[in-house]
XYZ file of C-alpha atoms in Angstrom:
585
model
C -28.009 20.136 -28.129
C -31.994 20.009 -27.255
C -33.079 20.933 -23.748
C -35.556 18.527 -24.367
C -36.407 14.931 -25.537
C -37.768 13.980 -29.112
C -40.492 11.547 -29.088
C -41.133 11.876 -32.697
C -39.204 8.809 -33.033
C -42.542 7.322 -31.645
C -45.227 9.917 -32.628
C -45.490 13.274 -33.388
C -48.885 14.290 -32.048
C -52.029 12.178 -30.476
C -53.071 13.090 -33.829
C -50.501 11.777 -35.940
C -51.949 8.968 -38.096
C -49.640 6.908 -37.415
C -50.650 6.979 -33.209
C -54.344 6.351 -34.398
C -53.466 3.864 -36.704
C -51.431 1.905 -34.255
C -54.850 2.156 -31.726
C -56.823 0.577 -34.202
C -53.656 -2.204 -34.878
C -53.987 -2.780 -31.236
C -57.801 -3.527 -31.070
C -57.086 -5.883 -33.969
C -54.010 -7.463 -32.279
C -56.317 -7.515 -29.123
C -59.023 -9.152 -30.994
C -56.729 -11.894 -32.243
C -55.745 -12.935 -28.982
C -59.351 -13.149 -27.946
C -59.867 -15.557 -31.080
C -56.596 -17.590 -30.475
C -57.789 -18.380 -26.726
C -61.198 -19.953 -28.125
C -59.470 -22.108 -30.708
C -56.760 -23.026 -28.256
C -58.164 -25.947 -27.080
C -58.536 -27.619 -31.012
C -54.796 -26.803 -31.964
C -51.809 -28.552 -32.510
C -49.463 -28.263 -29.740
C -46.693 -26.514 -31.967
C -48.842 -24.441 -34.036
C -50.052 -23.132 -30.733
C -47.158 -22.411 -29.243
C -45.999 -19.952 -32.402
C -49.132 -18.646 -32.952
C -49.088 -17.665 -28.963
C -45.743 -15.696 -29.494
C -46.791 -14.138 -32.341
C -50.250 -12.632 -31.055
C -47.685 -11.897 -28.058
C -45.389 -10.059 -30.025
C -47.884 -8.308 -31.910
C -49.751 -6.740 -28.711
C -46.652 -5.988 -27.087
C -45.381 -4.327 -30.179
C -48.074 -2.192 -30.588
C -49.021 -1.525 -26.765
C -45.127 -0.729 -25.719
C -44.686 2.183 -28.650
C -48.548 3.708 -27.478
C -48.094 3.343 -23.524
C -44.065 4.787 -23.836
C -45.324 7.568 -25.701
C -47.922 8.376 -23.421
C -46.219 7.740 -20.398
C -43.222 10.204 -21.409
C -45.609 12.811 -22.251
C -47.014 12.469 -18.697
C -43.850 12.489 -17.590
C -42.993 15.801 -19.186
C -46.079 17.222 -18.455
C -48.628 15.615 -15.822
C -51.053 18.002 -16.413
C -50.918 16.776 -19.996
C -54.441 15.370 -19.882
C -54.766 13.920 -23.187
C -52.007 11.213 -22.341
C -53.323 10.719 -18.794
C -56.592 10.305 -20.819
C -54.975 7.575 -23.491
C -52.830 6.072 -20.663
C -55.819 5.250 -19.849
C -57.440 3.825 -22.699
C -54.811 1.580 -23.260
C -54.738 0.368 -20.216
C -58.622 -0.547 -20.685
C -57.987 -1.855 -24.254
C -55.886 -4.876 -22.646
C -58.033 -5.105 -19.826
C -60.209 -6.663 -22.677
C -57.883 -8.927 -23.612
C -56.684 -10.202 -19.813
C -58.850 -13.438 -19.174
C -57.934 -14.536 -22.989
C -54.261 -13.716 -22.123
C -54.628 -16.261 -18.859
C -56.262 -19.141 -20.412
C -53.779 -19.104 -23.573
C -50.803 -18.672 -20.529
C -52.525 -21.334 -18.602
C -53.347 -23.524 -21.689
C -49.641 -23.546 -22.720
C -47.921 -24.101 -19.494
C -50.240 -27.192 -19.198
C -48.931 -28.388 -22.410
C -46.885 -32.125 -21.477
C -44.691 -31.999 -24.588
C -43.766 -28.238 -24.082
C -40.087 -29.641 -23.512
C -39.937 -31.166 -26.761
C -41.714 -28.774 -28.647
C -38.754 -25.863 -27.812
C -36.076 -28.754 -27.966
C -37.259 -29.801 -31.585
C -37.238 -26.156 -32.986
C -34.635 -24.109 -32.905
C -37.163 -21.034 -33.917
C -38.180 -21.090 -30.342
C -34.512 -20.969 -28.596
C -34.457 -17.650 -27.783
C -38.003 -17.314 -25.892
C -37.336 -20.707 -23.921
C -36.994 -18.646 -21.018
C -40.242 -17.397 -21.472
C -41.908 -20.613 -22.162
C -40.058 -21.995 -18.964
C -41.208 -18.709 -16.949
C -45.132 -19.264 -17.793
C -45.256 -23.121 -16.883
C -43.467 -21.645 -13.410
C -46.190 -18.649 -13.365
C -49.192 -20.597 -14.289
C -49.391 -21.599 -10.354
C -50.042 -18.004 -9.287
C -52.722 -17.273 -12.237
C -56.849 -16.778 -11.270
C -59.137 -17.443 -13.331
C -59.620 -15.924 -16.404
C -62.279 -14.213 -15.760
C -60.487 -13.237 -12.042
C -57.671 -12.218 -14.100
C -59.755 -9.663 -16.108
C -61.503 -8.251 -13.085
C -57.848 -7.844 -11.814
C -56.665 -6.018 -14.881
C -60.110 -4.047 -15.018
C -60.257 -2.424 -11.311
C -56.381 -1.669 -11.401
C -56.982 1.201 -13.667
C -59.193 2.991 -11.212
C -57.201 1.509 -8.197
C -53.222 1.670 -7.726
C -52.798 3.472 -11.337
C -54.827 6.039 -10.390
C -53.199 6.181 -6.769
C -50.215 6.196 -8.069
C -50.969 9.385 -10.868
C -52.663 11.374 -8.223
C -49.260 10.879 -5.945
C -47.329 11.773 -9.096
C -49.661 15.365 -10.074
C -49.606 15.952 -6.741
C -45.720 16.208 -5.742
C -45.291 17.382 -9.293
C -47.578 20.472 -9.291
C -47.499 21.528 -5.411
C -45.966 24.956 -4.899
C -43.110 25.190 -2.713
C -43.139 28.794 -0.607
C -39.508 29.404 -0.606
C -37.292 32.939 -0.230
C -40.007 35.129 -1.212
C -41.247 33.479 -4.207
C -42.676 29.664 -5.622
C -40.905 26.816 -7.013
C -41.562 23.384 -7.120
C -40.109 20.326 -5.745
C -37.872 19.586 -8.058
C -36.113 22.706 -7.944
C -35.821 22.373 -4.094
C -34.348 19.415 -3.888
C -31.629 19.991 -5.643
C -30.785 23.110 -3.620
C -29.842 20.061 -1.088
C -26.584 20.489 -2.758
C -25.917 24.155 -2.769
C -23.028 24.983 -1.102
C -24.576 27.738 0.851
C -25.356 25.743 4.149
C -28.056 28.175 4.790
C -29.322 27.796 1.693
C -29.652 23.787 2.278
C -31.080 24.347 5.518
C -33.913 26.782 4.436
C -34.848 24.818 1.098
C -34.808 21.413 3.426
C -37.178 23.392 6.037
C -39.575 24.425 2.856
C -39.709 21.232 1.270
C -40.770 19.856 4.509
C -43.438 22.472 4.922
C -44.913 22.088 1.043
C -45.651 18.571 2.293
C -47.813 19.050 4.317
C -50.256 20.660 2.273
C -50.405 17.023 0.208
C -49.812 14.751 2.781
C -53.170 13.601 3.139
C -54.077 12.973 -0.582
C -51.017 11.231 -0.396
C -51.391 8.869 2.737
C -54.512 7.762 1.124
C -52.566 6.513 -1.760
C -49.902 4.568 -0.203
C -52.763 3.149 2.905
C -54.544 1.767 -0.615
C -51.924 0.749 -3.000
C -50.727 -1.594 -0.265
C -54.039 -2.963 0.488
C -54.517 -3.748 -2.876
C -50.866 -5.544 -2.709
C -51.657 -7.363 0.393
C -55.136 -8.323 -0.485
C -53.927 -9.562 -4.637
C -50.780 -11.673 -3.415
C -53.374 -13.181 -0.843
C -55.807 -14.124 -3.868
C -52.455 -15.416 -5.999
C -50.819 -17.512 -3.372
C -47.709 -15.551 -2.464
C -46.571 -15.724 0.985
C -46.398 -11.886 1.244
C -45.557 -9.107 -1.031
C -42.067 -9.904 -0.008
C -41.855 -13.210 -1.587
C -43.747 -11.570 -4.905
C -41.046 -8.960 -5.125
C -38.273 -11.685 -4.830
C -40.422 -14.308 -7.418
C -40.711 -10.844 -10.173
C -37.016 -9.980 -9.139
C -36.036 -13.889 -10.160
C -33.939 -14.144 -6.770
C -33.168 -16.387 -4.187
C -34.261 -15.372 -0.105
C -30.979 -16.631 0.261
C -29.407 -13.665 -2.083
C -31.510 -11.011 -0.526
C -30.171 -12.604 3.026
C -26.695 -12.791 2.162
C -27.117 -8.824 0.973
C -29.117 -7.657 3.780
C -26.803 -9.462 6.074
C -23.452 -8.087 4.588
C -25.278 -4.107 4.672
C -26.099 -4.674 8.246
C -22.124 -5.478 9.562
C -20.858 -2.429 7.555
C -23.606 -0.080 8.925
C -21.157 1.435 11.766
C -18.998 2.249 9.066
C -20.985 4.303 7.294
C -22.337 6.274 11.001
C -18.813 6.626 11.209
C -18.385 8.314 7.671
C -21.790 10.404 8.392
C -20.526 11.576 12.174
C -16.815 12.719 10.150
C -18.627 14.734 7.919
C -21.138 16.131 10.266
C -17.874 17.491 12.364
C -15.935 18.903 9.606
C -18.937 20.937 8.920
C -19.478 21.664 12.018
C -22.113 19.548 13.654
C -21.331 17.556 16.822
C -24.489 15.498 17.055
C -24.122 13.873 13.675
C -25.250 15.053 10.614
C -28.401 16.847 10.480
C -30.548 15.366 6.808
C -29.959 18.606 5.047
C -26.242 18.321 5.125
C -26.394 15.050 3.879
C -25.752 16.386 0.176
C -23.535 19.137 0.962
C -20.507 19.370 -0.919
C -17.156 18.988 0.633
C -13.637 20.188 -0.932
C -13.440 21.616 -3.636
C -17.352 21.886 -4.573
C -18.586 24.899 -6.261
C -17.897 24.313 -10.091
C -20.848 24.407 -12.124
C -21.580 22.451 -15.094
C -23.343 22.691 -18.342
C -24.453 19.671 -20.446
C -22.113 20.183 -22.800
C -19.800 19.783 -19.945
C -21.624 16.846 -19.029
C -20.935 15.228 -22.012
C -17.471 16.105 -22.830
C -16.999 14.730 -19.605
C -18.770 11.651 -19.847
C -17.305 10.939 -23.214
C -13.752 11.259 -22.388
C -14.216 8.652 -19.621
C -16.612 6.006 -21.593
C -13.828 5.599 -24.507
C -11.538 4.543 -22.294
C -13.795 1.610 -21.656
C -15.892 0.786 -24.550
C -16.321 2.468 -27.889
C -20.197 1.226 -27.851
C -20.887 2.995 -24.530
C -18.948 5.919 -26.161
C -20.810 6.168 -29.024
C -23.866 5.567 -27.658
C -23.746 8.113 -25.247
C -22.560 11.227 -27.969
C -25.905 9.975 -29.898
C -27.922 11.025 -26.839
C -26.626 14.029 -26.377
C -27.209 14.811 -30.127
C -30.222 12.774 -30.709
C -32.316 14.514 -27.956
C -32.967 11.550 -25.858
C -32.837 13.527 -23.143
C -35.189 15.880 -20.964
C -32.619 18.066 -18.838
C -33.845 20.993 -16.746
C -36.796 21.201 -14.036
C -39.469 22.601 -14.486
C -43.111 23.110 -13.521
C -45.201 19.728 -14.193
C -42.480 17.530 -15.102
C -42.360 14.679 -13.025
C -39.022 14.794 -10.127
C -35.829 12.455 -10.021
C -34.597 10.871 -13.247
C -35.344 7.793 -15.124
C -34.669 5.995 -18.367
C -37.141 4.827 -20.846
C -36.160 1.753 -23.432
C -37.683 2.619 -26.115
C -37.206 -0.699 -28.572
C -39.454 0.019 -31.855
C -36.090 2.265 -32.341
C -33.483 0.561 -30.460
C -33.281 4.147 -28.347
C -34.033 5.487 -25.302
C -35.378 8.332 -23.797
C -33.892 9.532 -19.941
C -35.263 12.175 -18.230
C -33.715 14.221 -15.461
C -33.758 17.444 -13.640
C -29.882 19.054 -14.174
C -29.057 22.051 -11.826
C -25.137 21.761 -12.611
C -23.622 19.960 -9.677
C -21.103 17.230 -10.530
C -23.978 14.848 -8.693
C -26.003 15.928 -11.613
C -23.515 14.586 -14.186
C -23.534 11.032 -12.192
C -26.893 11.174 -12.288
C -26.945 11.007 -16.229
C -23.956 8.201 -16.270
C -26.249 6.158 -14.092
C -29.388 6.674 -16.485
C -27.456 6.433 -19.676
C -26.038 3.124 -18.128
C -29.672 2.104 -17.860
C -29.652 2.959 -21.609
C -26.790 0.800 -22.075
C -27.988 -1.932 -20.795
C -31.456 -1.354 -23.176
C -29.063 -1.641 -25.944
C -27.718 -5.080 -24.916
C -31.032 -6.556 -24.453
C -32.775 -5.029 -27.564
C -31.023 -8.130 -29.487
C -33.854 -10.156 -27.934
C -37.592 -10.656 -29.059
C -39.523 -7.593 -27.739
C -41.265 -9.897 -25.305
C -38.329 -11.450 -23.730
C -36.455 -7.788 -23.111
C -37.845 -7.448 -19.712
C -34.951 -7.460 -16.968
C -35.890 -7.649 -13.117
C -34.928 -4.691 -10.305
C -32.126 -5.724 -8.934
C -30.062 -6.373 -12.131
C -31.423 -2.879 -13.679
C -29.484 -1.238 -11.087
C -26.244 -3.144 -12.218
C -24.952 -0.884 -15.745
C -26.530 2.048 -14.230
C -24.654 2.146 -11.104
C -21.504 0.444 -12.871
C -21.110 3.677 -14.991
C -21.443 5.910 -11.671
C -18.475 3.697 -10.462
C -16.501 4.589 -13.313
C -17.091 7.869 -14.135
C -16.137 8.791 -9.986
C -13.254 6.215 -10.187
C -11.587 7.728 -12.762
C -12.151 11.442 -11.462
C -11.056 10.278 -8.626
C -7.869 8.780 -9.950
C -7.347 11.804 -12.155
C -7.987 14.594 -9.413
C -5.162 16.868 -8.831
C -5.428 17.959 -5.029
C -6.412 16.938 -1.952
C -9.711 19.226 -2.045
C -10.459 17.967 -5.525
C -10.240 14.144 -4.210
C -11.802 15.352 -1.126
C -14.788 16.400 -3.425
C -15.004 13.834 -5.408
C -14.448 10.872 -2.915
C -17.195 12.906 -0.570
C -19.569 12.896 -3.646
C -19.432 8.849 -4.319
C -19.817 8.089 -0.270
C -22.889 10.228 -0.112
C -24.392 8.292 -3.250
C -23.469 4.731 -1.559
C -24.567 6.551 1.853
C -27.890 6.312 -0.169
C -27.697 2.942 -1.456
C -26.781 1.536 1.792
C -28.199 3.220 4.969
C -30.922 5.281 3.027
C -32.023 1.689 0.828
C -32.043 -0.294 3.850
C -34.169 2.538 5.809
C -36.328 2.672 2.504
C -36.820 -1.516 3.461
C -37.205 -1.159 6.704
C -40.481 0.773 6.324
C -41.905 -0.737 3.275
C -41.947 -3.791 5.337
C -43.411 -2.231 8.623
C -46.267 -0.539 6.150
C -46.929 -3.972 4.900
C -46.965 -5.378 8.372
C -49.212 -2.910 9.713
C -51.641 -2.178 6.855
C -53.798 -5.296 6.977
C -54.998 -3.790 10.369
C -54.961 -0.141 10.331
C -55.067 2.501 7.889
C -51.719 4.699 8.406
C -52.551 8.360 8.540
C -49.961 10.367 7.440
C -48.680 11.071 11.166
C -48.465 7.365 11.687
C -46.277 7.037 8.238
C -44.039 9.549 9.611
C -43.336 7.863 12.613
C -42.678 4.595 11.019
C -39.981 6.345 8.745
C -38.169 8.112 11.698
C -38.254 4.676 13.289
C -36.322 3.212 9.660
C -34.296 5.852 9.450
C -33.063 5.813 13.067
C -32.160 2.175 13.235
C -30.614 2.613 9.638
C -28.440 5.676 10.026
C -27.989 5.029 13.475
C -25.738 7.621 15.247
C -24.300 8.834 12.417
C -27.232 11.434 11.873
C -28.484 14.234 14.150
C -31.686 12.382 15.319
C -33.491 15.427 15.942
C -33.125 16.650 12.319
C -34.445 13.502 10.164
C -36.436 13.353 7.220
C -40.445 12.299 7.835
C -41.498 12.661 4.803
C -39.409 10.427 2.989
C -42.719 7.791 2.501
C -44.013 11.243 0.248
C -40.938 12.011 -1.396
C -39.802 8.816 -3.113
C -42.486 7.047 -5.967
C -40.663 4.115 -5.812
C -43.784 3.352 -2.984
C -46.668 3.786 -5.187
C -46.997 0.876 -7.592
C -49.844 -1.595 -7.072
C -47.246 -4.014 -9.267
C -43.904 -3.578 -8.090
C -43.197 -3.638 -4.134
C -39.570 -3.189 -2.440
C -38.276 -1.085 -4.993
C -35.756 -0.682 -2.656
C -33.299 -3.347 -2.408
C -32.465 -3.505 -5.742
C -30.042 -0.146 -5.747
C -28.040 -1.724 -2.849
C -27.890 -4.557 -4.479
C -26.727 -3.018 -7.727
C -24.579 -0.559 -6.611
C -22.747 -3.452 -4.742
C -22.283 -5.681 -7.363
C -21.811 -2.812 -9.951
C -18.326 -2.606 -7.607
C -17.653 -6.453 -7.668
C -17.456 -6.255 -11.511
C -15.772 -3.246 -11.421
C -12.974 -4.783 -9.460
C -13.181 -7.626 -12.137
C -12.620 -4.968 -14.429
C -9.766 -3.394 -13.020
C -8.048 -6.908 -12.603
C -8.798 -8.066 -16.427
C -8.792 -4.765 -18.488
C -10.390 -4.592 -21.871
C -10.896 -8.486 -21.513
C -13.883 -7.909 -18.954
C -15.857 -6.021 -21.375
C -17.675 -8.459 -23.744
C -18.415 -10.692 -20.954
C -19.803 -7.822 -19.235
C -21.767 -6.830 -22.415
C -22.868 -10.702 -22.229
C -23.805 -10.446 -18.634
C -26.646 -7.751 -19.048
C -27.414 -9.567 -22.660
C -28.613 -12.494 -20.095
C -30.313 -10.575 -17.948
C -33.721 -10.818 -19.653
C -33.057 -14.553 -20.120
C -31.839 -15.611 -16.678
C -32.048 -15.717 -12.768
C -30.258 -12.708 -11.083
C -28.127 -16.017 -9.360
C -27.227 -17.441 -13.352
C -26.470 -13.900 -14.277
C -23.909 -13.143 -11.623
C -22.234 -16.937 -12.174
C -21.304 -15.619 -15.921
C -18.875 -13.758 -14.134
C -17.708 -16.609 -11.118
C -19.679 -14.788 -8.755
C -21.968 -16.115 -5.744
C -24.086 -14.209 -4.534
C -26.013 -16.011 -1.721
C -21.923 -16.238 -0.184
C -22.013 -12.571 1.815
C -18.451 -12.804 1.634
C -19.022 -11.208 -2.060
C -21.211 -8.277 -0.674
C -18.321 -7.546 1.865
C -16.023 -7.142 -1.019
C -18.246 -4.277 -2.055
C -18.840 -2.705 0.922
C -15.044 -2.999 2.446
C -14.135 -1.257 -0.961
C -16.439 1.379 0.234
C -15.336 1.063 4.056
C -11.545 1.663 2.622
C -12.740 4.886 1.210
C -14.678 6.343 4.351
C -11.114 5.795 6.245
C -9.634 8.109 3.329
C -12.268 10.498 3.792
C -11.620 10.698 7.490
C -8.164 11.536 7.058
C -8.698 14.392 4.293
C -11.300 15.703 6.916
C -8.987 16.116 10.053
């Protein structure tokens, strides 16, 4: 088993002939969508409409192998500046291409007969969603020449933010007991079992910050000025209602959700103020003991733990997850360890030229580690289901990604859970899944709470990175309430997490709770039906590129602007702080 991904399922080298070949293809590709825009306008409305997908295809064919393959390079390695440098030269290449790209998007949602076009071929079933989503875009496209400006100043505004945040917390050098380490590394001593040793890494990660925070400040103060100031330009209401229009969900949903999280947030102070006593703490929980492990707690895993154990639980449910999952393992699709340079958290990369994917994380052998690559393997799941699709209809929105990901956490704890022998073991393991949904409730709707204030304040006042820090005490106070020590909070938290620093994707936030809650509606569904559930589940993340989050969830009877079906979710969740509580007295 490789410690480390293989990309050359992609490339094997910026020199490889096959990466310059496919950066000439792409200039070509580029060059025929320049072409296709001026003879638009002369064109028979079917021939245009194939001949747009296929220029379509084509560029995205070429662009998503080159950009994944420098992306996970960067991600490996940000001081990798070769990929940095071809990031961005790609990103320039389509720059070129941008104002053709609107007026042939423009051009073809104008088209009257569109309707009868798609209904009299059944060649163009499968990207009618597409075809539907453009004539509903076309009202928020500039000009085309606005359009290339946009996709022109980008690469030296929030992508470049957003790198410098990512170098940055990826390369600072963390003081800690004696020696250096990096962020990564310190993190994840949040769930030693040593409370002194959480305590002391939480107090250095907190110091290392502040030798970036200003770099950093400026990044966030300008990606969201640049957020603010495009979805003025475009005609959204606020970067809000962008999120929402990307995420393809109703106000109503994100209501209902919001509203539901809100009722059960005593229950979760309540489940934060239990643990905080058992461990001694009677001021609530202090943010480095949020991760500590309770019961029994101080196994350590390898990955070839990690997989036996993930494999015995997936086969019980689906021999595709199964075998999908063994392949990874095998296959080197995934990046394991920390290390200095690679990029913090985990994520999962698609990757669809060969139907894979690539997940990186940072494994330190706590059992939160093995959920950790469930949920990003379920993200690789998911990949799989959608892959069926044409390249440029594979694209699922936030709040449904989190949906396989977090259903796999669900069942690999359940069935530990159900399985564990002893009261410490179940103590362990129940502790282990409330401090994820901790996160995914109180920590996700703290994670709102400031995004919006930012977004609120920003137009009139650049946040220095005192000002951010108050704002996040002030989200995490009203979302964690009493149930955390209020003098021992997390500031930073606007640093920490990158899910702030994309000039094209705001409120990166919501989407886990939402998720993670309806990741345990269908997992109730499951339970209920047995092996039946499974290929309608399988169908339900097939239409997620293809649908509304609201059509998606109705494959499966479900509701979701009725909060009654995000109480089902959380009262699951409620059921199991009460549990807790008793194993704690």
């Amino acid at each position: 088993m490789n410690e480390v991904w293989d990309l050359s399922i992609l490339y094997k080298d910026f020199d490889d002939p096959a990466f310059t070949g496919d950066m000439k293809a792409l200039d070509e590709a580029i060059a025929a969508v320049n072409t296709l825009a001026g003879e638009a306008a002369g064109m028979e409305h079917s021939q245009l409409v194939h001949r747009f997908l296929q220029v379509q295809e084509r560029v995205e064919e070429l662009a998503n192998k080159l950009f994944i393959f420098c992306s996970l390079r960067c991600s490996a390695n940000t001081a990798d500046t070769k990929a940095n440098s071809l990031g961005d030269q790609l990103s320039a290449k389509l720059s070129g291409c941008a104002a053709a790209n609107a007026s042939l998007r423009r051009t073809v949602a104008e088209l009257e007969d569109l309707d009868a076009i798609m209904d009299a071929d059944p060649a163009l079933e499968p990207y009618r969603f597409l075809l539907e989503s453009i004539r509903r875009d076309s009202k928020y496209l500039l000009t085309d020449r606005e359009e290339e400006l946009f996709a022109r100043m980008n690469i030296s505004g929030a992508s470049a933010w957003e790198s410098l945040r990512d170098n940055l917390t990826s390369s600072v050098k963390v003081e800690y007991d004696g020696g250096i380490t990096n962020l990564s590394a310190i993190r994840n001593l949040a769930y030693d079992p040593d409370p002194a040793v959480r305590k002391s890494a939480y107090e250095a990660e907190l110091a290392c910050y502040d030798k970036i925070k200003d770099s950093v400040a400026y990044a966030l103060n300008s990606i969201k000025l640049q957020v603010i100031n495009e979805c003025q330009v475009r005609g959204y209401a606020s970067p809000l209602d962008k999120a929402l229009y990307q995420s393809r969900m109703k106000r109503e949903t994100l209501d209902a959700l919001l509203g539901a999280m809100d009722e059960y947030l005593p229950k979760f102070w309540q489940y934060l103020r239990a643990k905080g006593k058992a461990l001694g703490h009677e001021n609530g929980l202090p943010w480095y003991e949020l991760f500590a492990p309770m019961g029994k707690s101080d196994k350590k895993y390898t990955t070839q733990d990690a997989k036996d154990y993930l494999l015995s639980i997936f086969s019980g449910f689906d021999s595709q997850l199964h075998d999908m999952v063994e392949r990874a393992f095998d296959e080197a699709w995934i990046d394991f360890y920390p290390r200095n340079g690679k990029v913090g958290g985990a994520f999962d990369c698609g990757v669809p030229s060969a139907r894979q994917s690539r997940v990186l994380t940072n494994f330190d052998g706590a059992f939160g580690d093995i959920v950790t690559l469930a949920h990003e393997l379920g993200h690789a799941f998911h990949d799989q289901q959608v892959f069926s699709h044409p390249l440029v209809c594979q694209e699922y929105t936030m709040p449904v990604a989190e949906t396989a990901s977090t259903f796999n956490e669900v069942l690999t704890v359940s069935a530990a859970i159900d399985a564990a022998e002893s009261n410490d073991e179940k103590l362990a393991l129940i502790e282990s899944q409330l401090s994820d949904a901790c996160q995914i409730i109180c920590d996700i709707y703290s994670r709102y709470l400031f995004e919006s204030a930012v977004f609120a304040a920003r137009p009139e006042e650049f946040l220095d990175p005192d000002r951010l820090c108050q704002m996040m005490l002030e989200a995490q106070k009203k979302a964690y309430g009493d149930g955390l020590d209020q003098t021992c909070l997390h500031p930073y938290m606007w640093l920490c997490k990158g899910h702030y620093y994309s000039g094209g994707l705001s409120f990166y936030n919501f989407p886990y709770a939402f998720g993670g809650l309806f990741a345990r509606g269908l997992y109730a569904k499951y339970q209920q039906e047995g092996k039946d559930f499974v290929p309608l589940y399988k169908k339900m993340l097939h239409a997620t590129s293809v649908t509304c989050v609201e059509d998606t969830a109705k494959i499966a009877g479900i509701d979701l602007t009725d909060k009654a079906f995000w109480r089902q979710g959380l009262q699951s969740l409620a059921d199991e702080i009460d549990l807790f509580c008793q194993l704690v007295k």
